[in-house]
Amino acid sequence: MAKTDLPAEIAKLSFEDALAELETIVGELETGQAKLDDAINFYERGALLKRHCEDKLKVAQAKIDRIVEAADGALETKPMEGEPGGVDV
């Protein structure tokens, strides 16, 4: 599997579903109760879910960047909250 490829069952997940599963995995790993093989499997799946969530966020950011309009109607990119120059609420 190439680095950019994700298993089909992960690639089809929405951001929210992937994040929920990732939170469940983190909870399982934090308990320290999983057997070693299970913990490794959890970690591997968690890494894939994390990458999927990051990819979804990048796509969303690109869409937001395209829709922000300046007062004169020209499209411009404005920094998001938390970025340098962005507005923190």
Tab-separated table of N, CA, C and O in Angstrom:
chain	number	residue	atom	x	y	z
A	1	MET	N	0.847	-1.177	0.000
A	1	MET	CA	0.000	0.000	0.000
A	1	MET	C	0.892	1.239	0.000
A	1	MET	O	1.759	1.382	0.842
A	2	ALA	N	0.670	2.139	-0.948
A	2	ALA	CA	1.429	3.377	-1.015
A	2	ALA	C	1.060	4.255	0.176
A	2	ALA	O	-0.015	4.115	0.755
A	3	LYS	N	1.954	5.177	0.501
A	3	LYS	CA	1.730	6.030	1.664
A	3	LYS	C	0.425	6.815	1.571
A	3	LYS	O	-0.224	7.056	2.564
A	4	THR	N	0.036	7.221	0.363
A	4	THR	CA	-1.175	8.022	0.201
A	4	THR	C	-2.441	7.180	0.166
A	4	THR	O	-3.531	7.711	0.270
A	5	ASP	N	-2.308	5.877	-0.017
A	5	ASP	CA	-3.480	5.009	-0.077
A	5	ASP	C	-3.985	4.685	1.326
A	5	ASP	O	-3.203	4.450	2.239
A	6	LEU	N	-5.277	4.663	1.444
A	6	LEU	CA	-5.919	4.246	2.688
A	6	LEU	C	-6.784	3.044	2.384
A	6	LEU	O	-7.326	2.929	1.282
A	7	PRO	N	-6.964	2.146	3.354
A	7	PRO	CA	-7.903	1.045	3.140
A	7	PRO	C	-9.292	1.611	2.820
A	7	PRO	O	-9.686	2.655	3.352
A	8	ALA	N	-10.016	0.930	1.959
A	8	ALA	CA	-11.327	1.407	1.505
A	8	ALA	C	-12.272	1.679	2.668
A	8	ALA	O	-13.026	2.658	2.639
A	9	GLU	N	-12.229	0.838	3.696
A	9	GLU	CA	-13.172	1.023	4.807
A	9	GLU	C	-12.873	2.298	5.594
A	9	GLU	O	-13.761	2.853	6.231
A	10	ILE	N	-11.644	2.773	5.552
A	10	ILE	CA	-11.309	4.037	6.206
A	10	ILE	C	-11.584	5.202	5.266
A	10	ILE	O	-12.143	6.218	5.668
A	11	ALA	N	-11.216	5.060	4.006
A	11	ALA	CA	-11.388	6.137	3.028
A	11	ALA	C	-12.849	6.555	2.878
A	11	ALA	O	-13.131	7.718	2.599
A	12	LYS	N	-13.781	5.637	3.087
A	12	LYS	CA	-15.198	5.978	2.919
A	12	LYS	C	-15.808	6.629	4.164
A	12	LYS	O	-16.928	7.134	4.106
A	13	LEU	N	-15.092	6.648	5.276
A	13	LEU	CA	-15.621	7.229	6.510
A	13	LEU	C	-15.717	8.744	6.418
A	13	LEU	O	-14.857	9.402	5.829
A	14	SER	N	-16.748	9.288	7.022
A	14	SER	CA	-16.831	10.740	7.157
A	14	SER	C	-15.792	11.169	8.195
A	14	SER	O	-15.277	10.344	8.964
A	15	PHE	N	-15.499	12.450	8.211
A	15	PHE	CA	-14.571	12.979	9.213
A	15	PHE	C	-15.055	12.638	10.618
A	15	PHE	O	-14.287	12.169	11.456
A	16	GLU	N	-16.341	12.856	10.858
A	16	GLU	CA	-16.895	12.650	12.197
A	16	GLU	C	-16.815	11.184	12.632
A	16	GLU	O	-16.480	10.889	13.787
A	17	ASP	N	-17.117	10.262	11.708
A	17	ASP	CA	-17.042	8.840	12.039
A	17	ASP	C	-15.599	8.401	12.287
A	17	ASP	O	-15.326	7.628	13.206
A	18	ALA	N	-14.676	8.906	11.471
A	18	ALA	CA	-13.264	8.561	11.639
A	18	ALA	C	-12.747	9.108	12.960
A	18	ALA	O	-12.014	8.420	13.693
A	19	LEU	N	-13.124	10.331	13.290
A	19	LEU	CA	-12.685	10.934	14.548
A	19	LEU	C	-13.248	10.177	15.747
A	19	LEU	O	-12.533	9.929	16.731
A	20	ALA	N	-14.502	9.770	15.675
A	20	ALA	CA	-15.112	9.011	16.765
A	20	ALA	C	-14.390	7.679	16.976
A	20	ALA	O	-14.119	7.281	18.114
A	21	GLU	N	-14.061	7.005	15.871
A	21	GLU	CA	-13.334	5.744	15.993
A	21	GLU	C	-11.936	5.975	16.554
A	21	GLU	O	-11.452	5.209	17.389
A	22	LEU	N	-11.299	7.040	16.120
A	22	LEU	CA	-9.968	7.375	16.624
A	22	LEU	C	-10.020	7.652	18.125
A	22	LEU	O	-9.153	7.189	18.876
A	23	GLU	N	-11.034	8.358	18.572
A	23	GLU	CA	-11.197	8.630	20.010
A	23	GLU	C	-11.386	7.333	20.793
A	23	GLU	O	-10.847	7.176	21.891
A	24	THR	N	-12.137	6.397	20.233
A	24	THR	CA	-12.338	5.094	20.883
A	24	THR	C	-11.015	4.346	20.996
A	24	THR	O	-10.694	3.777	22.045
A	25	ILE	N	-10.238	4.360	19.922
A	25	ILE	CA	-8.940	3.678	19.923
A	25	ILE	C	-8.007	4.295	20.956
A	25	ILE	O	-7.343	3.581	21.714
A	26	VAL	N	-7.965	5.622	21.008
A	26	VAL	CA	-7.112	6.295	21.987
A	26	VAL	C	-7.530	5.893	23.397
A	26	VAL	O	-6.687	5.593	24.250
A	27	GLY	N	-8.827	5.835	23.635
A	27	GLY	CA	-9.321	5.412	24.947
A	27	GLY	C	-8.879	4.006	25.299
A	27	GLY	O	-8.460	3.732	26.429
A	28	GLU	N	-8.951	3.097	24.330
A	28	GLU	CA	-8.513	1.715	24.550
A	28	GLU	C	-7.017	1.656	24.865
A	28	GLU	O	-6.593	0.933	25.761
A	29	LEU	N	-6.243	2.408	24.110
A	29	LEU	CA	-4.790	2.392	24.329
A	29	LEU	C	-4.421	3.023	25.670
A	29	LEU	O	-3.474	2.575	26.327
A	30	GLU	N	-5.155	4.051	26.068
A	30	GLU	CA	-4.859	4.727	27.334
A	30	GLU	C	-5.115	3.843	28.546
A	30	GLU	O	-4.493	4.043	29.586
A	31	THR	N	-6.002	2.868	28.422
A	31	THR	CA	-6.268	1.994	29.569
A	31	THR	C	-5.084	1.093	29.863
A	31	THR	O	-4.902	0.658	30.994
A	32	GLY	N	-4.296	0.798	28.822
A	32	GLY	CA	-3.159	-0.099	29.007
A	32	GLY	C	-3.558	-1.548	29.174
A	32	GLY	O	-2.732	-2.390	29.523
A	33	GLN	N	-4.820	-1.881	28.922
A	33	GLN	CA	-5.320	-3.233	29.145
A	33	GLN	C	-5.275	-4.118	27.899
A	33	GLN	O	-5.474	-5.320	27.996
A	34	ALA	N	-5.024	-3.519	26.736
A	34	ALA	CA	-5.030	-4.299	25.495
A	34	ALA	C	-3.803	-5.196	25.423
A	34	ALA	O	-2.720	-4.832	25.888
A	35	LYS	N	-3.985	-6.386	24.854
A	35	LYS	CA	-2.852	-7.274	24.613
A	35	LYS	C	-1.932	-6.604	23.600
A	35	LYS	O	-2.365	-5.751	22.819
A	36	LEU	N	-0.683	-6.986	23.592
A	36	LEU	CA	0.309	-6.343	22.738
A	36	LEU	C	-0.104	-6.333	21.272
A	36	LEU	O	-0.063	-5.287	20.615
A	37	ASP	N	-0.519	-7.476	20.734
A	37	ASP	CA	-0.925	-7.538	19.329
A	37	ASP	C	-2.121	-6.627	19.054
A	37	ASP	O	-2.166	-5.953	18.026
A	38	ASP	N	-3.067	-6.603	19.974
A	38	ASP	CA	-4.229	-5.734	19.808
A	38	ASP	C	-3.812	-4.263	19.861
A	38	ASP	O	-4.292	-3.445	19.073
A	39	ALA	N	-2.916	-3.937	20.780
A	39	ALA	CA	-2.447	-2.559	20.909
A	39	ALA	C	-1.738	-2.110	19.625
A	39	ALA	O	-1.931	-0.981	19.166
A	40	ILE	N	-0.946	-2.989	19.041
A	40	ILE	CA	-0.265	-2.659	17.786
A	40	ILE	C	-1.281	-2.434	16.677
A	40	ILE	O	-1.181	-1.470	15.913
A	41	ASN	N	-2.282	-3.309	16.595
A	41	ASN	CA	-3.338	-3.151	15.587
A	41	ASN	C	-4.121	-1.856	15.796
A	41	ASN	O	-4.446	-1.155	14.833
A	42	PHE	N	-4.426	-1.546	17.067
A	42	PHE	CA	-5.115	-0.292	17.375
A	42	PHE	C	-4.275	0.893	16.912
A	42	PHE	O	-4.778	1.832	16.304
A	43	TYR	N	-2.988	0.855	17.219
A	43	TYR	CA	-2.094	1.959	16.876
A	43	TYR	C	-2.018	2.145	15.364
A	43	TYR	O	-2.095	3.271	14.865
A	44	GLU	N	-1.882	1.035	14.634
A	44	GLU	CA	-1.804	1.122	13.170
A	44	GLU	C	-3.089	1.704	12.589
A	44	GLU	O	-3.049	2.582	11.721
A	45	ARG	N	-4.224	1.230	13.054
A	45	ARG	CA	-5.502	1.748	12.547
A	45	ARG	C	-5.671	3.208	12.959
A	45	ARG	O	-6.145	4.037	12.174
A	46	GLY	N	-5.271	3.525	14.168
A	46	GLY	CA	-5.351	4.906	14.635
A	46	GLY	C	-4.522	5.847	13.779
A	46	GLY	O	-4.947	6.970	13.474
A	47	ALA	N	-3.339	5.408	13.373
A	47	ALA	CA	-2.482	6.238	12.511
A	47	ALA	C	-3.166	6.484	11.164
A	47	ALA	O	-3.116	7.603	10.627
A	48	LEU	N	-3.821	5.463	10.612
A	48	LEU	CA	-4.543	5.624	9.348
A	48	LEU	C	-5.746	6.557	9.512
A	48	LEU	O	-6.005	7.405	8.654
A	49	LEU	N	-6.459	6.412	10.613
A	49	LEU	CA	-7.603	7.281	10.872
A	49	LEU	C	-7.162	8.731	11.047
A	49	LEU	O	-7.808	9.652	10.538
A	50	LYS	N	-6.052	8.927	11.735
A	50	LYS	CA	-5.508	10.275	11.931
A	50	LYS	C	-5.177	10.906	10.586
A	50	LYS	O	-5.524	12.058	10.319
A	51	ARG	N	-4.519	10.156	9.725
A	51	ARG	CA	-4.154	10.672	8.408
A	51	ARG	C	-5.412	11.013	7.594
A	51	ARG	O	-5.485	12.041	6.931
A	52	HIS	N	-6.424	10.143	7.686
A	52	HIS	CA	-7.684	10.385	6.976
A	52	HIS	C	-8.338	11.678	7.482
A	52	HIS	O	-8.788	12.501	6.681
A	53	CYS	N	-8.361	11.869	8.783
A	53	CYS	CA	-8.944	13.091	9.352
A	53	CYS	C	-8.164	14.324	8.899
A	53	CYS	O	-8.758	15.351	8.545
A	54	GLU	N	-6.846	14.235	8.924
A	54	GLU	CA	-6.021	15.362	8.477
A	54	GLU	C	-6.291	15.688	7.009
A	54	GLU	O	-6.388	16.860	6.640
A	55	ASP	N	-6.419	14.651	6.177
A	55	ASP	CA	-6.712	14.863	4.756
A	55	ASP	C	-8.068	15.550	4.579
A	55	ASP	O	-8.210	16.461	3.757
A	56	LYS	N	-9.061	15.100	5.334
A	56	LYS	CA	-10.390	15.711	5.253
A	56	LYS	C	-10.340	17.182	5.662
A	56	LYS	O	-10.989	18.030	5.043
A	57	LEU	N	-9.561	17.493	6.697
A	57	LEU	CA	-9.434	18.880	7.138
A	57	LEU	C	-8.734	19.739	6.094
A	57	LEU	O	-9.105	20.899	5.882
A	58	LYS	N	-7.728	19.190	5.424
A	58	LYS	CA	-7.037	19.937	4.367
A	58	LYS	C	-7.986	20.265	3.220
A	58	LYS	O	-7.968	21.368	2.683
A	59	VAL	N	-8.828	19.301	2.850
A	59	VAL	CA	-9.804	19.531	1.781
A	59	VAL	C	-10.794	20.614	2.208
A	59	VAL	O	-11.118	21.523	1.439
A	60	ALA	N	-11.256	20.542	3.447
A	60	ALA	CA	-12.195	21.541	3.951
A	60	ALA	C	-11.549	22.927	3.968
A	60	ALA	O	-12.177	23.918	3.582
A	61	GLN	N	-10.289	23.003	4.393
A	61	GLN	CA	-9.575	24.282	4.425
A	61	GLN	C	-9.448	24.860	3.018
A	61	GLN	O	-9.667	26.047	2.807
A	62	ALA	N	-9.151	24.007	2.036
A	62	ALA	CA	-9.027	24.469	0.653
A	62	ALA	C	-10.359	25.022	0.158
A	62	ALA	O	-10.397	26.048	-0.541
A	63	LYS	N	-11.460	24.374	0.521
A	63	LYS	CA	-12.785	24.865	0.118
A	63	LYS	C	-13.081	26.215	0.763
A	63	LYS	O	-13.595	27.130	0.114
A	64	ILE	N	-12.757	26.344	2.042
A	64	ILE	CA	-12.987	27.609	2.755
A	64	ILE	C	-12.154	28.712	2.129
A	64	ILE	O	-12.644	29.826	1.913
A	65	ASP	N	-10.902	28.405	1.816
A	65	ASP	CA	-10.022	29.393	1.189
A	65	ASP	C	-10.606	29.909	-0.117
A	65	ASP	O	-10.456	31.080	-0.455
A	66	ARG	N	-11.268	29.012	-0.867
A	66	ARG	CA	-11.832	29.406	-2.159
A	66	ARG	C	-13.101	30.247	-2.021
A	66	ARG	O	-13.449	30.997	-2.919
A	67	ILE	N	-13.809	30.114	-0.909
A	67	ILE	CA	-15.090	30.827	-0.817
A	67	ILE	C	-15.005	32.197	-0.156
A	67	ILE	O	-15.937	32.962	-0.276
A	68	VAL	N	-13.934	32.466	0.531
A	68	VAL	CA	-13.802	33.758	1.197
A	68	VAL	C	-13.684	34.839	0.123
A	68	VAL	O	-12.803	34.799	-0.712
A	69	GLU	N	-14.613	35.775	0.137
A	69	GLU	CA	-14.603	36.834	-0.870
A	69	GLU	C	-14.219	38.163	-0.246
A	69	GLU	O	-14.655	38.504	0.843
A	70	ALA	N	-13.430	38.907	-0.979
A	70	ALA	CA	-13.087	40.263	-0.560
A	70	ALA	C	-14.261	41.181	-0.868
A	70	ALA	O	-15.185	40.820	-1.598
A	71	ALA	N	-14.234	42.356	-0.339
A	71	ALA	CA	-15.335	43.309	-0.529
A	71	ALA	C	-15.559	43.634	-2.003
A	71	ALA	O	-16.689	43.873	-2.426
A	72	ASP	N	-14.502	43.612	-2.818
A	72	ASP	CA	-14.666	43.947	-4.234
A	72	ASP	C	-15.081	42.745	-5.078
A	72	ASP	O	-15.178	42.844	-6.288
A	73	GLY	N	-15.314	41.608	-4.466
A	73	GLY	CA	-15.768	40.429	-5.187
A	73	GLY	C	-14.658	39.510	-5.631
A	73	GLY	O	-14.918	38.407	-6.086
A	74	ALA	N	-13.413	39.938	-5.497
A	74	ALA	CA	-12.283	39.072	-5.852
A	74	ALA	C	-12.085	38.046	-4.745
A	74	ALA	O	-12.270	38.335	-3.568
A	75	LEU	N	-11.741	36.851	-5.117
A	75	LEU	CA	-11.501	35.822	-4.113
A	75	LEU	C	-10.150	36.047	-3.466
A	75	LEU	O	-9.179	36.409	-4.134
A	76	GLU	N	-10.095	35.846	-2.195
A	76	GLU	CA	-8.831	35.938	-1.485
A	76	GLU	C	-8.815	34.903	-0.384
A	76	GLU	O	-9.851	34.417	0.046
A	77	THR	N	-7.644	34.559	0.060
A	77	THR	CA	-7.483	33.612	1.149
A	77	THR	C	-7.209	34.375	2.427
A	77	THR	O	-6.373	35.263	2.450
A	78	LYS	N	-7.935	34.045	3.464
A	78	LYS	CA	-7.713	34.663	4.768
A	78	LYS	C	-7.314	33.567	5.741
A	78	LYS	O	-7.800	32.453	5.648
A	79	PRO	N	-6.426	33.880	6.681
A	79	PRO	CA	-6.011	32.855	7.644
A	79	PRO	C	-7.167	32.413	8.530
A	79	PRO	O	-8.057	33.190	8.841
A	80	MET	N	-7.144	31.131	8.886
A	80	MET	CA	-8.150	30.578	9.781
A	80	MET	C	-7.825	30.965	11.213
A	80	MET	O	-6.714	31.394	11.519
A	81	GLU	N	-8.790	30.768	12.111
A	81	GLU	CA	-8.557	30.997	13.530
A	81	GLU	C	-7.375	30.155	13.995
A	81	GLU	O	-7.233	29.008	13.609
A	82	GLY	N	-6.531	30.737	14.815
A	82	GLY	CA	-5.392	30.003	15.353
A	82	GLY	C	-4.163	30.067	14.470
A	82	GLY	O	-3.083	29.707	14.897
A	83	GLU	N	-4.295	30.535	13.225
A	83	GLU	CA	-3.141	30.690	12.351
A	83	GLU	C	-2.590	32.089	12.535
A	83	GLU	O	-3.310	32.998	12.956
A	84	PRO	N	-1.324	32.305	12.210
A	84	PRO	CA	-0.769	33.651	12.290
A	84	PRO	C	-1.608	34.617	11.461
A	84	PRO	O	-1.931	34.338	10.316
A	85	GLY	N	-2.032	35.716	12.072
A	85	GLY	CA	-2.869	36.677	11.365
A	85	GLY	C	-4.347	36.343	11.436
A	85	GLY	O	-5.170	37.114	10.976
A	86	GLY	N	-4.684	35.201	11.991
A	86	GLY	CA	-6.077	34.788	12.095
A	86	GLY	C	-6.727	35.391	13.324
A	86	GLY	O	-6.076	35.970	14.182
A	87	VAL	N	-8.024	35.260	13.397
A	87	VAL	CA	-8.779	35.812	14.529
A	87	VAL	C	-9.128	34.661	15.467
A	87	VAL	O	-9.771	33.702	15.070
A	88	ASP	N	-8.686	34.751	16.695
A	88	ASP	CA	-9.056	33.747	17.697
A	88	ASP	C	-10.290	34.239	18.431
A	88	ASP	O	-10.382	35.372	18.839
A	89	VAL	N	-11.255	33.333	18.560
A	89	VAL	CA	-12.510	33.689	19.223
A	89	VAL	C	-12.533	33.067	20.586
A	89	VAL	O	-12.140	31.983	20.814
